[in-house]
Short mmCIF file of C-alpha atoms in Angstrom, two decimals:
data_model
loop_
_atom_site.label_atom_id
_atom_site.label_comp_id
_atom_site.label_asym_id
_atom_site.label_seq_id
_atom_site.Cartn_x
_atom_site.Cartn_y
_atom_site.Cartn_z
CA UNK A 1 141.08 229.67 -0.26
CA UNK A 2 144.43 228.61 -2.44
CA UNK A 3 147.92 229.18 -1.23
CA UNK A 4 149.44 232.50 -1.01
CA UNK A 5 153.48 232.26 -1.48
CA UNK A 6 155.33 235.41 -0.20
CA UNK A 7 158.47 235.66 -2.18
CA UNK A 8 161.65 237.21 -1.57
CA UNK A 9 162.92 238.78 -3.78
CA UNK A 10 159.89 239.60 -6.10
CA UNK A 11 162.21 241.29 -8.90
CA UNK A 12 166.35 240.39 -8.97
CA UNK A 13 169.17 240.81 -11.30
CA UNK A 14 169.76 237.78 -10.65
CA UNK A 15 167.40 235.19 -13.24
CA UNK A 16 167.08 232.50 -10.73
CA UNK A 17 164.52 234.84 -8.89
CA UNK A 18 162.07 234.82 -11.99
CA UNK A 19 162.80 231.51 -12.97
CA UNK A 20 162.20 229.82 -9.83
CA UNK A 21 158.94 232.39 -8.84
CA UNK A 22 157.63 230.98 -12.66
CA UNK A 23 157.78 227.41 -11.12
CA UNK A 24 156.14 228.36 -7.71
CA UNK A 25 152.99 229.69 -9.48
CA UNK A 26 152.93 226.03 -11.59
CA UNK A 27 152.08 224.75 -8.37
CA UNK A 28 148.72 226.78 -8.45
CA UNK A 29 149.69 229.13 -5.41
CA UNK A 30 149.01 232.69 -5.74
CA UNK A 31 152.52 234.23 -5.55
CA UNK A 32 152.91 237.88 -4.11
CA UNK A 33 155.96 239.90 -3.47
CA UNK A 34 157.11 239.62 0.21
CA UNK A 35 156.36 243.50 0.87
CA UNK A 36 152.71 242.46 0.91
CA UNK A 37 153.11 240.59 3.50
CA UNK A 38 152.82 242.92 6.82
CA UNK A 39 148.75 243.23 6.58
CA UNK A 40 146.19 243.44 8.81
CA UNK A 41 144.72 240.72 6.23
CA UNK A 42 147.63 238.95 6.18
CA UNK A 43 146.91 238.75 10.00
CA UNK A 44 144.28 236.95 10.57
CA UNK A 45 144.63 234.89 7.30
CA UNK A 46 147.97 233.36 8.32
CA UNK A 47 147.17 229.24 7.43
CA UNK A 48 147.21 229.99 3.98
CA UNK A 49 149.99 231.72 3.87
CA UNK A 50 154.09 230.47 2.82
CA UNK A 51 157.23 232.71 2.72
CA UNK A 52 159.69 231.99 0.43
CA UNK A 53 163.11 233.50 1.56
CA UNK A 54 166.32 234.06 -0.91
CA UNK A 55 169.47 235.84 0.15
CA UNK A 56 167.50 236.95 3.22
CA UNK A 57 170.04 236.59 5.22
CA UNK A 58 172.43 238.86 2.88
CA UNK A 59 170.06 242.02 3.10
CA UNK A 60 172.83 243.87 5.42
CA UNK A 61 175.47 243.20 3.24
CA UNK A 62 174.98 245.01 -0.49
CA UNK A 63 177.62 246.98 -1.89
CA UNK A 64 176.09 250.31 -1.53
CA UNK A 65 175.02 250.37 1.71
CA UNK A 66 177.50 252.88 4.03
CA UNK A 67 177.83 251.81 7.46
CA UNK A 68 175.27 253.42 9.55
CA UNK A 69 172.58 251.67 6.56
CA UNK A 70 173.87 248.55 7.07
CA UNK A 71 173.27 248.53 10.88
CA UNK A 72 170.02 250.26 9.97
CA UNK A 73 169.27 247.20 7.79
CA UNK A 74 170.68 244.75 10.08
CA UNK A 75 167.87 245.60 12.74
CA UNK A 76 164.98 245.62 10.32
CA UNK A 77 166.22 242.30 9.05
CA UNK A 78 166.30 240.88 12.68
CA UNK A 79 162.60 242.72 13.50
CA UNK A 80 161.18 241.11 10.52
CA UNK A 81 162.32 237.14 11.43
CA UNK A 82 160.90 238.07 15.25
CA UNK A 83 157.56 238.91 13.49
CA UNK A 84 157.24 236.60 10.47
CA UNK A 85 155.46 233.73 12.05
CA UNK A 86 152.35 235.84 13.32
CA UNK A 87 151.67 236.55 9.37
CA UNK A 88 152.20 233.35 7.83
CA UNK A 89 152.09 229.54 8.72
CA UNK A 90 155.40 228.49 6.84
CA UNK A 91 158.65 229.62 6.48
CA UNK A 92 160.71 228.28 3.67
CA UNK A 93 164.44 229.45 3.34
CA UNK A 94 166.88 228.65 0.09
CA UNK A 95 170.09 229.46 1.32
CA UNK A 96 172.74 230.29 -1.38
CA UNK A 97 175.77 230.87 0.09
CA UNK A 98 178.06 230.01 3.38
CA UNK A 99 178.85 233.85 3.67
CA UNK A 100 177.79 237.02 1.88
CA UNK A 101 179.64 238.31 -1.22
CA UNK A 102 180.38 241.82 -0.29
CA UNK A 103 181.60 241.10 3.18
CA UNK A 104 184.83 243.91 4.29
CA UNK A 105 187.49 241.17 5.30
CA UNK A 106 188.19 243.73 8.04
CA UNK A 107 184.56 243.06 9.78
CA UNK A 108 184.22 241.12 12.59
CA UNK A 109 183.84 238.06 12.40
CA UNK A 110 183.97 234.40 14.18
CA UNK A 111 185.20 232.10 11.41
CA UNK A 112 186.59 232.52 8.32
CA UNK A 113 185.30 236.38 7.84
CA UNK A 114 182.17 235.77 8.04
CA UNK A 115 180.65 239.05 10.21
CA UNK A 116 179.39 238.17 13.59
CA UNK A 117 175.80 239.94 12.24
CA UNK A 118 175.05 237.11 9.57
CA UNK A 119 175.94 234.35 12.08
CA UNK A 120 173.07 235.76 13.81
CA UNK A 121 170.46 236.17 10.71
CA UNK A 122 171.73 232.91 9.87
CA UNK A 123 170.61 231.32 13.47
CA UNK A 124 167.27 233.00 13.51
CA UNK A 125 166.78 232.11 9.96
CA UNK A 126 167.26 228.77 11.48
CA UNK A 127 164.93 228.38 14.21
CA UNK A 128 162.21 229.95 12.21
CA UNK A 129 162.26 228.32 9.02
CA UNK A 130 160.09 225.28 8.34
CA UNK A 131 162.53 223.86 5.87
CA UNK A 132 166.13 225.08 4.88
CA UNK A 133 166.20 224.29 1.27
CA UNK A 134 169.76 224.14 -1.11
CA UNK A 135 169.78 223.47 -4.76
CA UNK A 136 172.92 221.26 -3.90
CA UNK A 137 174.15 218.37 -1.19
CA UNK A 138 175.55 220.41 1.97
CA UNK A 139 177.45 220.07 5.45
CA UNK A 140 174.75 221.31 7.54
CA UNK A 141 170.79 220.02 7.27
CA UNK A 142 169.00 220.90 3.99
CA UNK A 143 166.44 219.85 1.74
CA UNK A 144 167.66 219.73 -1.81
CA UNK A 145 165.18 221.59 -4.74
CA UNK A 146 166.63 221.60 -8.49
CA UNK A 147 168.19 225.22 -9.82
CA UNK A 148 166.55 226.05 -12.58
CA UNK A 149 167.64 226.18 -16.33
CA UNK A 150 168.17 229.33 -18.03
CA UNK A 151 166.11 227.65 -21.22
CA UNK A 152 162.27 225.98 -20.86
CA UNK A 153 162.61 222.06 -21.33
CA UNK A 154 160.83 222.91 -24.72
CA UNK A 155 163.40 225.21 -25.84
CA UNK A 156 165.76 222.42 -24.99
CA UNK A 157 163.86 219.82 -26.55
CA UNK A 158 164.39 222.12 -30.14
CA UNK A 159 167.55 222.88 -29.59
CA UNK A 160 168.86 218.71 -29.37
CA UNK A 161 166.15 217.50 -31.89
CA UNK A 162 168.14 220.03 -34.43
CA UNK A 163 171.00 217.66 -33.60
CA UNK A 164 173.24 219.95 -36.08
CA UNK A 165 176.92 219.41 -35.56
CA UNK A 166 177.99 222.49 -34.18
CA UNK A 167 181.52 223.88 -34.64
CA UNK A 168 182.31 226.09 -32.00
CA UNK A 169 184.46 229.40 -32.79
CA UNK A 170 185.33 230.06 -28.74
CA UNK A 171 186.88 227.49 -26.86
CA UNK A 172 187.31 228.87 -23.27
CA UNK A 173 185.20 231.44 -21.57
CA UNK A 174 184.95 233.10 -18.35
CA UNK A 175 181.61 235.00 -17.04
CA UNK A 176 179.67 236.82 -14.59
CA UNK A 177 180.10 239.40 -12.05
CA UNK A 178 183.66 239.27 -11.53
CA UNK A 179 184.56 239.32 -7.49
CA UNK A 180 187.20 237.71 -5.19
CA UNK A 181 185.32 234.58 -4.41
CA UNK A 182 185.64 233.68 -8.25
CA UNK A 183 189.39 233.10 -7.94
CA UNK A 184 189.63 234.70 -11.50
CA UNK A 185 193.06 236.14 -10.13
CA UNK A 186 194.13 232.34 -9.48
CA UNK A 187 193.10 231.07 -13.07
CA UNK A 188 194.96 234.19 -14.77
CA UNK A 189 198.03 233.23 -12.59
CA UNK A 190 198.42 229.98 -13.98
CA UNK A 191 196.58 230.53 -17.78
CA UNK A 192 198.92 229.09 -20.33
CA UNK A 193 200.12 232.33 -22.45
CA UNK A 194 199.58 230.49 -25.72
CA UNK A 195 195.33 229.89 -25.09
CA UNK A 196 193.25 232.47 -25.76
CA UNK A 197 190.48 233.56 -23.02
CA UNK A 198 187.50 235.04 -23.34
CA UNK A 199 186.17 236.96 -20.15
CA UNK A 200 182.73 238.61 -20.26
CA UNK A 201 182.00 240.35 -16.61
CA UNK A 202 182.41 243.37 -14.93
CA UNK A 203 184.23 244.64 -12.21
CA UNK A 204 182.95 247.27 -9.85
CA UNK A 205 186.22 246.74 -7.68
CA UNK A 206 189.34 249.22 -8.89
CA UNK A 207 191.75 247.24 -6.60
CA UNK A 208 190.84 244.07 -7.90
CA UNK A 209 190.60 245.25 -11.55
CA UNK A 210 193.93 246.77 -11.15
CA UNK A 211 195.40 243.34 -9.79
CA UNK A 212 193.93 241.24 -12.92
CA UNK A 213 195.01 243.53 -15.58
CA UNK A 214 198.10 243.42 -14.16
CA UNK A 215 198.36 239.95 -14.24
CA UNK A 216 197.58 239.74 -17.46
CA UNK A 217 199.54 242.39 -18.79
CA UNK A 218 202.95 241.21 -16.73
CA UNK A 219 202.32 237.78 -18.02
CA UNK A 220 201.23 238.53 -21.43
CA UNK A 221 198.27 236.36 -21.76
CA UNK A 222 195.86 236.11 -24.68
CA UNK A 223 193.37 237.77 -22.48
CA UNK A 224 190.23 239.11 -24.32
CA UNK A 225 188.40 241.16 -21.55
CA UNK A 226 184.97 242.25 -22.05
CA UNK A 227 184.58 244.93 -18.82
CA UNK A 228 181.15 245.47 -19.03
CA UNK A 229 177.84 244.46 -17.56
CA UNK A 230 177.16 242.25 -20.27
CA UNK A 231 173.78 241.88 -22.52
CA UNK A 232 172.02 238.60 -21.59
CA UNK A 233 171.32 237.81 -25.83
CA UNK A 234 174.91 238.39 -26.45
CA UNK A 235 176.04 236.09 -23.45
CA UNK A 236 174.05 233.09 -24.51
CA UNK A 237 175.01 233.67 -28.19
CA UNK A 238 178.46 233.27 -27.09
CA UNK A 239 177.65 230.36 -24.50
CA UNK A 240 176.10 228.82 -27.79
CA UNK A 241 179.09 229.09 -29.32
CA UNK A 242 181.88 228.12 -26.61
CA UNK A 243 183.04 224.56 -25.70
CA UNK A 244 183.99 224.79 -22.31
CA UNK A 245 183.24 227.96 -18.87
CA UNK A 246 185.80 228.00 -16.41
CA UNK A 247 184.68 228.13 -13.43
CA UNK A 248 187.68 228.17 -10.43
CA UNK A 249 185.10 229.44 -7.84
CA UNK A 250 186.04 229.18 -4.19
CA UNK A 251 184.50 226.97 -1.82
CA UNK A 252 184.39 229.29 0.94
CA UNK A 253 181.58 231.48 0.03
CA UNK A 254 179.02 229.57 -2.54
CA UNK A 255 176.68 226.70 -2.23
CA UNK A 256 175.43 227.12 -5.81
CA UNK A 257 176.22 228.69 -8.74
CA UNK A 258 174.06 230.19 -11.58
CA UNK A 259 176.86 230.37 -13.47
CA UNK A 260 176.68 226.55 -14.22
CA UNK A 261 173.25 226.25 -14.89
CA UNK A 262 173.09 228.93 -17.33
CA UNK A 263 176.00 227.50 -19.23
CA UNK A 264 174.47 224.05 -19.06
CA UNK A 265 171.34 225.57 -20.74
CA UNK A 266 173.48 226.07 -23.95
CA UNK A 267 175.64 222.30 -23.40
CA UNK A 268 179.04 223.38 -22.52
CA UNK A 269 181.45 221.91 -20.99
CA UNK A 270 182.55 222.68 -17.97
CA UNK A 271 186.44 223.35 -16.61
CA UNK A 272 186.49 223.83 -12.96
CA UNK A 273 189.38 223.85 -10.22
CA UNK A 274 188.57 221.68 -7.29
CA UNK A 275 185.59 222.69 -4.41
CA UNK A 276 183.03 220.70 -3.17
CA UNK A 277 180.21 222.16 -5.30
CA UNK A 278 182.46 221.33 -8.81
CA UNK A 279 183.59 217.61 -7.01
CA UNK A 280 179.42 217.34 -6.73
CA UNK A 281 179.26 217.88 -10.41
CA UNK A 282 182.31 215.98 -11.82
CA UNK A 283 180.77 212.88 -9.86
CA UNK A 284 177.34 213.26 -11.64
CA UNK A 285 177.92 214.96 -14.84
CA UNK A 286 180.83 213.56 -17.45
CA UNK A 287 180.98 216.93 -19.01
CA UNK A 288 182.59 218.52 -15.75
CA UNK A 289 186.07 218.16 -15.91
CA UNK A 290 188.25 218.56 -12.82
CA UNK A 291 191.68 220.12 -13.46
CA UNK A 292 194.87 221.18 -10.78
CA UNK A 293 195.27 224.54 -11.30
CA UNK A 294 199.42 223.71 -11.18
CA UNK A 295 198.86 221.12 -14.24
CA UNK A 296 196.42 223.54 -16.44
CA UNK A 297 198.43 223.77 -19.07
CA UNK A 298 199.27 220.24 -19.45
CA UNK A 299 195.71 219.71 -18.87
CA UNK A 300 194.00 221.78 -21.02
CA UNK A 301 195.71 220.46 -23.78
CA UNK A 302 194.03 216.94 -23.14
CA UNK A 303 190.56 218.16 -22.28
CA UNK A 304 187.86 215.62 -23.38
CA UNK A 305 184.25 217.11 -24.83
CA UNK A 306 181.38 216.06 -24.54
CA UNK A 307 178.80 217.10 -27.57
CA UNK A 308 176.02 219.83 -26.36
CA UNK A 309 173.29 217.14 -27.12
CA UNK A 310 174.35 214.83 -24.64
CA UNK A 311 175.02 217.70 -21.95
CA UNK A 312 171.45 218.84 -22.77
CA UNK A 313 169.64 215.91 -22.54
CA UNK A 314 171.68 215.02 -18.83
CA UNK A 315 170.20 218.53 -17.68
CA UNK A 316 166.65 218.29 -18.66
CA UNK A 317 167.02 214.90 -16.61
CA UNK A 318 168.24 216.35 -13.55
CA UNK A 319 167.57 219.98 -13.89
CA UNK A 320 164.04 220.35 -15.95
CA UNK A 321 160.87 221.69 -14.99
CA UNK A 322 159.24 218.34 -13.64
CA UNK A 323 161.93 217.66 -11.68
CA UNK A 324 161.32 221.29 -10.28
CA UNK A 325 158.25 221.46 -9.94
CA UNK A 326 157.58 217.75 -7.58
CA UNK A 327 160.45 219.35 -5.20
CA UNK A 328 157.94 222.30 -4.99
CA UNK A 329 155.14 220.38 -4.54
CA UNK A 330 156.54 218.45 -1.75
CA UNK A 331 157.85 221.40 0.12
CA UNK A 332 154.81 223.52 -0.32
#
């Protein structure tokens, strides 16, 4: 009987999810949607049978959720890890982040805001899990696994044997979901006024909206604010088109980011204030480019580039499907 992966989530927002569920069934393994996994089948089968975990650990926290649903998922998160191992032989978690996203600062917490209730999904995650897997080098014990492009390696392969020289028309963009962990309010505070931006991301909080308009309007920056869950062909037609994503994402919350890895599908550059995950990159990748947030302006202005081909090629080395699918294949 072949491998049966249960994976969570089945369907996302969020690419990575399909992406990275398209490499799993590469590796021959029949992958199902983690709901299917609670049978009487399932059972008595067990030794064939993997989870694969993502955000797990963040059910309790989405955005929607009032308080008496979040308890109410809290406890059916913590009866499902109690029960997991009586369906299915291995347990493999990728853990994203140090804390959820849409944590209340108010909750209580131990450290650093991060709720008392996660510490706790986060422990039993722990003792459960066959392997803890992160797509990048962390504090605590992990094994690493690849993120995955946001373009096939053939797609890439086409895209550098064009080799056309390519003259961009945006310079500097910001994108994604925008929320507090970004730091977006600490890149418009020190944006020089005489660059233009380009931001493409909505946000869902007023307060926070509120504070960045503000900031830009008070400072007068060249600010060109698309507020709007954006369409993923217009994104990467812009990314194709842009030399350098900002990224001044906190350390506090994020191991990864999709963020790069979507950007790197289309050879960007890269312009990131200084965390561990962008220090990671800098050291590995030339076309990552450190900057102090208190010298943008003077650094900005001296930016080197490095041409899309080369960034290409450097991610289908690191990045591309083979390399994806062997970290599978040894986990599995």
């Amino acid at each position: 009987m072949s491998q049966r992966i249960f994976y969570f989530p089945y369907h996302h927002v969020n690419r990575y999810v399909e992406l990275n569920r398209q490499t799993l069934q590469q590796t021959g393994a029949e992958v199902h949607s983690y709901r299917q996994l609670y049978s009487l089948h399932n059972l008595r089968q067990r030794n064939n049978n993997t989870v694969v975990l993502n955000w797990f650990e963040d059910r309790p926290y989405r955005r929607s959720f009032s308080k008496p649903k979040r308890w109410l998922e809290l406890l059916r998160t913590i009866g499902a890890l109690l029960v997991m191992r009586r369906f299915c032989q291995k347990v493999i978690w990728v853990r994203h982040n140090h804390r959820p996203h849409n944590v209340n600062n108010a909750a209580k917490s131990l450290h650093n805001n991060v709720p008392v209730s996660h510490l706790v999904n986060c422990w039993l995650l722990n003792a459960i899990a066959d392997h803890v897997v992160t797509m990048e080098p962390t504090a605590f014990a992990s094994e690493q696994i690849p993120h995955p492009l946001y373009r096939s390696d053939q797609q890439l392969q086409t895209a550098n044997s064009e080799n056309k020289q390519h003259n961009s028309h945006s310079s500097f963009l910001f994108f994604g979901t925008i929320k507090p962990y970004k730091q977006l309010e600490q890149l418009l505070q020190h944006w020089p006024a005489d660059i233009t931006l380009t931001i493409l991301g909505y946000c869902a909080d007023p307060h926070y909206y509120t504070e960045l308009n503000n900031l830009i309007n008070q400072r007068r920056l060249k600010v060109n604010w698309h507020n709007a869950y954006v369409d993923e062909k217009q994104l990467n037609h812009t990314l194709a088109d842009c030399r350098y994503v900002i990224m001044p994402h906190s350390d506090e919350s994020m191991i990864s980011s999709g963020t790069f890895y979507h950007a790197a599908s289309y050879g960007t550059n890269f312009v990131c204030f200084d965390s561990e995950f962008a220090r990671s990159k800098a050291a590995r990748h030339n076309f990552v480019h450190l900057v102090d947030k208190e010298r943008l302006t003077e650094q900005l202005k001296k930016l080197p580039y490095i041409e899309r081909q080369e960034v290409i090629t450097q991610c289908l080395r690191d990045y591309g499907e083979s390399a994806r699918l062997q970290a599978w294949q040894r986990l599995l």
